[in-house]
């Protein structure tokens, strides 16, 4: 029998997700040791985690025992960190897991979600996996969310199924623009769930996590990947209205936070000084990098409130530039799709990494 014919048709029809190449593969391909690569392509935190995290990982007491399905200790630590009750917080294997979990909570095949491209690709990806349909309301030229466009979409659907979820990101990936309080309020007035992805919020300002206590249709996602340098260990969390929590608990994989990730996240939260310093350094470097990139005559950086900068490449081939930088051991992300034609996204790195990038840009 043809086993493949039994694959869900929406999955069979899906395009495969194209992740960036694993670090080891890039290192082998460029014939450079990982330490000799300036990795500015995935918005990771080049400082990595606090030494306390490494110590906690080296002394894990019970790696042979399944983890606490409720991540109680971590949620209590997050409650202290965020000021929200632990009852409103759910931990996930990265914010990525929670995006999928939210979709599985609300969406049946054929249901609609609103996506605002250009933005983080996982909303569209998880919608496809969940057999949902995506109403795309493109961002404006300055990357601001077209809130009237989203409102019009809801108003115009007499009879047609209304979207159940709206995904917005602030600061947005890949440009670093933010959603105003006023725009968020307007979205929250819609008859839908609003998922506010705050993966980069620490590089901007106060989180709106606390708003979930006032707005039952708001869900806010955060991560340890950027601020805490734990991208490889996969820890994120979400804040939800109390009424949603029992349903999320029902569908969550019991052991989604493994013991290493749990110990690392706890140790990271204990070292508040390290967290603050690493964010402050990256934020300062973002500002320096933006100013320096603006001096390069073929680059047009957009102002960013995250730990990366989107640049339009003018009068040169952006892809060729990305490949040329790669030959210098510098990795950046290239985009060439609607709203992001001829663009490079460059993560904020350590000062010496910025220097290497600028040096290479001068020589190219
Ligand atoms: C907007 C946004 N949300 C979520 C994530 C993923 O976060 P995590 O590593 O916690 O899964 C990213 C990662 O790049 C992102 O850019």
Short mmCIF file of C-alpha atoms and ligand atoms in Angstrom, two decimals:
data_model
loop_
_atom_site.label_atom_id
_atom_site.label_comp_id
_atom_site.label_asym_id
_atom_site.label_seq_id
_atom_site.Cartn_x
_atom_site.Cartn_y
_atom_site.Cartn_z
CA UNK A 1 0.00 0.00 0.00
CA UNK A 2 1.01 3.61 -0.51
CA UNK A 3 1.55 4.77 3.06
CA UNK A 4 2.20 8.33 1.91
CA UNK A 5 -1.37 8.53 0.53
CA UNK A 6 -2.55 8.38 4.17
CA UNK A 7 -0.62 11.51 5.18
CA UNK A 8 -3.02 14.38 6.02
CA UNK A 9 -3.57 16.18 2.70
CA UNK A 10 -2.83 19.61 4.20
CA UNK A 11 0.53 18.31 5.41
CA UNK A 12 1.27 16.67 2.06
CA UNK A 13 0.57 20.03 0.40
CA UNK A 14 2.72 22.03 2.84
CA UNK A 15 6.08 23.44 1.90
CA UNK A 16 8.86 22.21 4.18
CA UNK A 17 10.09 24.74 6.74
CA UNK A 18 13.58 25.92 5.85
CA UNK A 19 15.49 26.50 9.06
CA UNK A 20 18.86 28.17 9.08
CA UNK A 21 21.72 25.68 8.85
CA UNK A 22 22.96 24.13 12.10
CA UNK A 23 26.03 25.87 13.48
CA UNK A 24 28.20 22.73 13.12
CA UNK A 25 27.24 22.41 9.44
CA UNK A 26 28.08 26.06 8.73
CA UNK A 27 31.33 25.70 10.60
CA UNK A 28 32.32 22.67 8.49
CA UNK A 29 31.21 24.33 5.26
CA UNK A 30 33.15 27.52 5.92
CA UNK A 31 36.07 25.53 7.33
CA UNK A 32 36.15 27.80 10.34
CA UNK A 33 35.94 26.83 13.99
CA UNK A 34 32.64 27.90 15.61
CA UNK A 35 34.57 30.43 17.72
CA UNK A 36 35.85 32.06 14.51
CA UNK A 37 32.34 32.61 13.16
CA UNK A 38 30.50 35.86 13.80
CA UNK A 39 26.96 34.56 14.05
CA UNK A 40 24.53 37.41 13.54
CA UNK A 41 21.80 35.56 11.65
CA UNK A 42 19.37 34.24 14.27
CA UNK A 43 19.02 36.91 16.97
CA UNK A 44 20.66 34.76 19.59
CA UNK A 45 22.43 36.23 22.59
CA UNK A 46 26.20 36.04 21.93
CA UNK A 47 26.98 36.42 25.64
CA UNK A 48 25.26 33.12 26.34
CA UNK A 49 23.85 32.31 29.76
CA UNK A 50 25.05 33.29 33.21
CA UNK A 51 27.88 31.18 34.71
CA UNK A 52 25.29 30.09 37.25
CA UNK A 53 23.41 28.37 34.43
CA UNK A 54 26.50 26.40 33.41
CA UNK A 55 27.06 25.39 37.04
CA UNK A 56 23.43 24.28 37.40
CA UNK A 57 23.67 22.21 34.23
CA UNK A 58 26.88 20.57 35.40
CA UNK A 59 25.31 19.49 38.66
CA UNK A 60 21.82 18.37 37.63
CA UNK A 61 20.68 16.19 40.51
CA UNK A 62 18.03 14.02 38.81
CA UNK A 63 18.45 13.74 35.05
CA UNK A 64 17.04 10.18 35.25
CA UNK A 65 13.71 11.34 36.72
CA UNK A 66 10.88 12.84 34.65
CA UNK A 67 10.39 16.57 35.16
CA UNK A 68 7.54 18.27 37.02
CA UNK A 69 4.72 18.49 34.42
CA UNK A 70 3.58 21.77 35.97
CA UNK A 71 7.06 23.33 36.10
CA UNK A 72 5.97 24.63 39.50
CA UNK A 73 9.32 26.02 40.66
CA UNK A 74 9.96 27.73 37.34
CA UNK A 75 6.48 29.26 37.22
CA UNK A 76 6.95 30.55 40.77
CA UNK A 77 10.28 32.10 39.80
CA UNK A 78 8.62 33.61 36.73
CA UNK A 79 5.85 34.98 38.94
CA UNK A 80 8.50 36.78 41.01
CA UNK A 81 10.22 38.01 37.84
CA UNK A 82 7.09 39.24 36.09
CA UNK A 83 4.81 40.19 38.97
CA UNK A 84 2.06 37.96 37.56
CA UNK A 85 0.49 35.11 39.54
CA UNK A 86 2.01 31.71 38.70
CA UNK A 87 -1.56 30.55 38.00
CA UNK A 88 -1.55 32.71 34.87
CA UNK A 89 1.79 31.45 33.56
CA UNK A 90 2.58 28.43 31.43
CA UNK A 91 6.09 27.32 30.45
CA UNK A 92 6.83 25.94 27.01
CA UNK A 93 9.71 24.44 25.04
CA UNK A 94 10.42 27.89 23.66
CA UNK A 95 7.77 30.41 22.72
CA UNK A 96 7.52 28.28 19.58
CA UNK A 97 5.81 25.46 21.44
CA UNK A 98 3.27 27.87 22.89
CA UNK A 99 2.38 29.26 19.44
CA UNK A 100 1.48 25.74 18.36
CA UNK A 101 -0.29 25.02 21.66
CA UNK A 102 -2.48 28.11 21.30
CA UNK A 103 -3.41 27.09 17.78
CA UNK A 104 -4.25 23.57 18.91
CA UNK A 105 -6.41 25.02 21.67
CA UNK A 106 -8.52 27.19 19.38
CA UNK A 107 -8.36 25.99 15.80
CA UNK A 108 -10.20 23.29 13.99
CA UNK A 109 -9.22 22.52 10.38
CA UNK A 110 -10.38 25.36 8.16
CA UNK A 111 -10.52 27.98 10.95
CA UNK A 112 -8.88 31.32 10.23
CA UNK A 113 -6.05 33.25 11.86
CA UNK A 114 -4.76 36.74 11.06
CA UNK A 115 -1.07 37.13 10.34
CA UNK A 116 0.67 40.47 9.72
CA UNK A 117 3.65 39.89 7.43
CA UNK A 118 6.47 40.56 7.25
CA UNK A 119 6.83 38.96 10.64
CA UNK A 120 8.04 35.83 12.41
CA UNK A 121 7.44 32.82 10.18
CA UNK A 122 6.17 30.37 12.79
CA UNK A 123 2.62 31.77 12.89
CA UNK A 124 2.08 30.84 9.24
CA UNK A 125 3.97 27.57 9.68
CA UNK A 126 1.95 26.42 12.70
CA UNK A 127 -1.28 27.54 11.04
CA UNK A 128 -0.46 25.23 8.12
CA UNK A 129 0.39 22.32 10.44
CA UNK A 130 -2.94 22.87 12.20
CA UNK A 131 -4.80 23.01 8.86
CA UNK A 132 -5.89 26.58 9.58
CA UNK A 133 -6.35 29.26 6.96
CA UNK A 134 -4.35 32.47 7.14
CA UNK A 135 -5.76 35.92 6.42
CA UNK A 136 -2.71 38.06 5.73
CA UNK A 137 -2.94 41.76 6.55
CA UNK A 138 0.44 43.11 5.43
CA UNK A 139 2.24 45.66 7.57
CA UNK A 140 2.65 49.17 6.19
CA UNK A 141 5.87 50.37 4.57
CA UNK A 142 7.19 51.43 8.01
CA UNK A 143 6.28 47.94 9.33
CA UNK A 144 3.48 49.24 11.57
CA UNK A 145 0.48 46.93 11.94
CA UNK A 146 -2.45 47.89 9.70
CA UNK A 147 -5.00 47.87 12.52
CA UNK A 148 -7.79 49.43 10.40
CA UNK A 149 -7.10 46.71 7.81
CA UNK A 150 -7.57 44.03 10.46
CA UNK A 151 -10.74 45.71 11.75
CA UNK A 152 -12.08 45.87 8.20
CA UNK A 153 -11.35 42.18 7.75
CA UNK A 154 -13.55 41.38 10.76
CA UNK A 155 -16.27 43.79 9.68
CA UNK A 156 -16.45 42.43 6.15
CA UNK A 157 -16.97 38.78 6.98
CA UNK A 158 -20.77 38.72 7.23
CA UNK A 159 -21.62 35.07 7.09
CA UNK A 160 -18.04 33.98 6.41
CA UNK A 161 -16.14 32.48 9.33
CA UNK A 162 -14.36 35.13 11.37
CA UNK A 163 -10.72 34.64 12.31
CA UNK A 164 -10.33 33.22 15.80
CA UNK A 165 -6.81 34.48 16.48
CA UNK A 166 -4.74 37.53 15.59
CA UNK A 167 -0.94 37.24 15.86
CA UNK A 168 1.10 40.38 16.50
CA UNK A 169 4.73 40.73 17.49
CA UNK A 170 6.24 43.61 19.43
CA UNK A 171 9.07 44.33 18.82
CA UNK A 172 8.46 42.73 15.44
CA UNK A 173 10.87 40.31 13.84
CA UNK A 174 12.48 41.12 11.37
CA UNK A 175 12.36 44.94 11.64
CA UNK A 176 12.16 45.71 15.37
CA UNK A 177 9.14 48.04 15.28
CA UNK A 178 6.70 48.11 18.19
CA UNK A 179 2.93 47.99 18.52
CA UNK A 180 1.47 50.93 20.47
CA UNK A 181 -0.82 50.51 23.48
CA UNK A 182 -3.58 52.17 21.50
CA UNK A 183 -3.27 49.71 18.61
CA UNK A 184 -3.19 46.78 21.02
CA UNK A 185 -6.38 48.05 22.69
CA UNK A 186 -8.11 48.27 19.32
CA UNK A 187 -7.11 44.70 18.49
CA UNK A 188 -8.33 43.53 21.89
CA UNK A 189 -11.76 45.02 21.12
CA UNK A 190 -12.12 42.53 18.24
CA UNK A 191 -14.07 39.31 18.81
CA UNK A 192 -10.92 37.16 18.66
CA UNK A 193 -7.94 36.00 20.68
CA UNK A 194 -4.93 38.29 20.35
CA UNK A 195 -1.49 36.67 20.67
CA UNK A 196 1.15 39.27 21.49
CA UNK A 197 4.62 37.81 20.94
CA UNK A 198 7.11 39.65 23.14
CA UNK A 199 10.18 37.53 22.38
CA UNK A 200 12.31 40.72 22.21
CA UNK A 201 10.52 42.92 24.74
CA UNK A 202 13.50 43.22 27.11
CA UNK A 203 15.37 45.22 24.46
CA UNK A 204 12.53 47.74 24.28
CA UNK A 205 10.71 48.42 27.51
CA UNK A 206 7.92 47.27 29.77
CA UNK A 207 6.06 44.09 28.93
CA UNK A 208 2.28 44.02 28.55
CA UNK A 209 2.13 40.60 30.17
CA UNK A 210 0.05 42.06 33.01
CA UNK A 211 -2.69 43.05 30.58
CA UNK A 212 -3.90 39.43 30.47
CA UNK A 213 -5.43 40.03 33.91
CA UNK A 214 -7.70 42.70 32.40
CA UNK A 215 -8.16 41.27 28.92
CA UNK A 216 -9.22 37.62 28.79
CA UNK A 217 -8.65 37.47 25.02
CA UNK A 218 -4.98 38.49 25.29
CA UNK A 219 -2.16 35.93 25.35
CA UNK A 220 1.43 37.15 25.75
CA UNK A 221 4.49 35.09 24.87
CA UNK A 222 8.02 35.54 26.18
CA UNK A 223 11.26 33.59 25.88
CA UNK A 224 14.56 32.77 27.57
CA UNK A 225 16.22 32.50 24.14
CA UNK A 226 17.14 36.16 23.69
CA UNK A 227 17.38 37.85 27.07
CA UNK A 228 18.84 34.86 28.93
CA UNK A 229 20.94 33.29 26.15
CA UNK A 230 19.18 29.92 26.36
CA UNK A 231 18.04 29.48 22.75
CA UNK A 232 19.57 25.99 22.58
CA UNK A 233 17.77 24.79 25.68
CA UNK A 234 14.28 25.82 24.52
CA UNK A 235 12.44 27.62 27.30
CA UNK A 236 9.68 30.13 26.86
CA UNK A 237 6.51 31.04 28.69
CA UNK A 238 3.15 32.58 28.16
CA UNK A 239 0.70 34.61 30.21
CA UNK A 240 -2.96 33.75 29.88
CA UNK A 241 -6.27 34.66 31.45
CA UNK A 242 -7.15 32.33 34.32
CA UNK A 243 -10.14 30.95 32.42
CA UNK A 244 -7.91 29.60 29.64
CA UNK A 245 -5.36 27.89 31.87
CA UNK A 246 -7.29 24.65 32.62
CA UNK A 247 -7.71 24.04 28.90
CA UNK A 248 -4.07 24.70 28.16
CA UNK A 249 -3.07 22.29 30.92
CA UNK A 250 -5.25 19.59 29.35
CA UNK A 251 -3.51 19.67 25.98
CA UNK A 252 0.08 20.44 26.97
CA UNK A 253 2.64 17.62 26.62
CA UNK A 254 3.27 16.65 30.26
CA UNK A 255 7.08 16.79 30.13
CA UNK A 256 7.55 19.71 27.76
CA UNK A 257 10.21 21.41 29.91
CA UNK A 258 13.07 18.98 30.37
CA UNK A 259 15.10 18.98 33.59
CA UNK A 260 18.13 20.66 32.00
CA UNK A 261 16.02 23.47 30.54
CA UNK A 262 14.23 23.87 33.86
CA UNK A 263 17.44 24.08 35.88
CA UNK A 264 18.96 26.49 33.38
CA UNK A 265 15.95 28.80 33.38
CA UNK A 266 15.83 28.85 37.21
CA UNK A 267 19.53 29.67 37.46
CA UNK A 268 19.20 32.34 34.79
CA UNK A 269 16.39 34.08 36.71
CA UNK A 270 18.47 34.05 39.90
CA UNK A 271 21.24 36.04 38.23
CA UNK A 272 19.27 39.23 37.65
CA UNK A 273 22.45 41.32 37.42
CA UNK A 274 23.78 39.19 34.57
CA UNK A 275 20.45 39.33 32.72
CA UNK A 276 20.26 43.10 32.98
CA UNK A 277 23.86 43.59 31.92
CA UNK A 278 23.62 41.33 28.90
CA UNK A 279 20.45 43.11 27.72
CA UNK A 280 22.04 46.53 28.33
CA UNK A 281 25.14 45.60 26.34
CA UNK A 282 23.14 44.29 23.39
CA UNK A 283 20.84 47.31 23.42
CA UNK A 284 23.83 49.66 23.40
CA UNK A 285 25.42 47.64 20.60
CA UNK A 286 22.20 47.80 18.58
CA UNK A 287 22.38 51.58 18.72
CA UNK A 288 26.05 51.68 17.75
CA UNK A 289 25.51 49.19 14.94
CA UNK A 290 22.54 51.14 13.59
CA UNK A 291 24.61 54.34 13.48
CA UNK A 292 27.52 52.55 11.81
CA UNK A 293 25.33 50.79 9.23
CA UNK A 294 23.77 54.13 8.33
CA UNK A 295 27.26 55.29 7.31
CA UNK A 296 27.57 52.50 4.73
CA UNK A 297 26.38 54.07 1.49
CA UNK A 298 24.54 50.97 0.19
CA UNK A 299 22.70 50.16 3.44
CA UNK A 300 19.52 51.71 4.86
CA UNK A 301 18.98 50.45 8.43
CA UNK A 302 15.50 50.67 9.97
CA UNK A 303 15.22 51.84 13.57
CA UNK A 304 14.88 48.80 15.81
CA UNK A 305 13.78 48.18 19.38
CA UNK A 306 14.99 44.57 19.39
CA UNK A 307 18.42 42.87 19.32
CA UNK A 308 18.70 43.01 15.52
CA UNK A 309 18.60 45.53 12.70
CA UNK A 310 16.92 45.20 9.35
CA UNK A 311 18.72 46.90 6.47
CA UNK A 312 17.58 47.57 2.96
CA UNK A 313 20.43 47.02 0.48
CA UNK A 314 20.48 49.67 -2.24
CA UNK A 315 22.30 49.42 -5.55
CA UNK A 316 23.86 46.06 -4.72
CA UNK A 317 22.70 42.47 -4.69
CA UNK A 318 21.68 41.69 -1.10
CA UNK A 319 22.14 37.95 -1.51
CA UNK A 320 25.61 38.38 -2.98
CA UNK A 321 26.46 40.62 -0.03
CA UNK A 322 25.25 38.00 2.44
CA UNK A 323 27.35 35.33 0.69
CA UNK A 324 30.40 37.58 0.59
CA UNK A 325 30.09 38.24 4.33
CA UNK A 326 29.83 34.52 4.87
CA UNK A 327 33.23 34.09 3.23
CA UNK A 328 34.55 36.44 5.94
CA UNK A 329 32.99 34.16 8.56
CA UNK A 330 30.10 36.57 9.22
CA UNK A 331 26.57 35.20 9.12
CA UNK A 332 23.57 37.48 8.55
CA UNK A 333 20.03 36.71 7.41
CA UNK A 334 18.93 37.53 3.88
CA UNK A 335 15.29 38.18 2.89
CA UNK A 336 13.83 38.66 -0.52
CA UNK A 337 10.07 38.47 -0.27
CA UNK A 338 7.17 40.93 -0.33
CA UNK A 339 7.83 43.78 2.09
CA UNK A 340 11.42 42.60 2.52
CA UNK A 341 12.95 42.83 -0.93
CA UNK A 342 16.75 43.21 -0.87
CA UNK A 343 16.95 43.06 2.91
CA UNK A 344 19.49 41.81 5.40
CA UNK A 345 18.78 41.32 9.09
CA UNK A 346 21.80 41.62 11.33
CA UNK A 347 21.69 40.63 14.99
CA UNK A 348 23.35 42.85 17.58
CA UNK A 349 26.51 41.11 18.72
CA UNK A 350 29.50 41.84 20.92
CA UNK A 351 31.39 45.08 20.11
CA UNK A 352 34.25 43.14 18.54
CA UNK A 353 31.75 41.32 16.28
CA UNK A 354 30.35 44.66 15.14
CA UNK A 355 33.91 45.77 14.39
CA UNK A 356 34.55 42.65 12.30
CA UNK A 357 31.30 43.17 10.39
CA UNK A 358 32.07 46.83 9.69
CA UNK A 359 35.58 45.96 8.61
CA UNK A 360 34.27 43.33 6.19
CA UNK A 361 31.59 45.72 4.86
CA UNK A 362 34.30 48.30 4.17
CA UNK A 363 36.40 45.80 2.28
CA UNK A 364 33.57 44.40 0.16
C1 LIG B 1 9.07 36.87 17.28
C2 LIG B 1 9.62 35.58 17.77
N1 LIG B 1 8.88 34.81 18.56
C3 LIG B 1 9.33 33.64 19.04
C4 LIG B 1 10.59 33.20 18.72
C5 LIG B 1 11.04 31.86 19.19
O1 LIG B 1 11.30 31.89 20.52
P1 LIG B 1 11.78 30.56 21.25
O2 LIG B 1 13.23 30.40 20.99
O3 LIG B 1 11.45 30.81 22.67
O4 LIG B 1 10.97 29.43 20.66
C6 LIG B 1 11.42 33.96 17.92
C7 LIG B 1 12.77 33.48 17.57
O5 LIG B 1 13.49 33.98 16.78
C8 LIG B 1 10.91 35.18 17.40
O6 LIG B 1 11.64 35.93 16.58
#
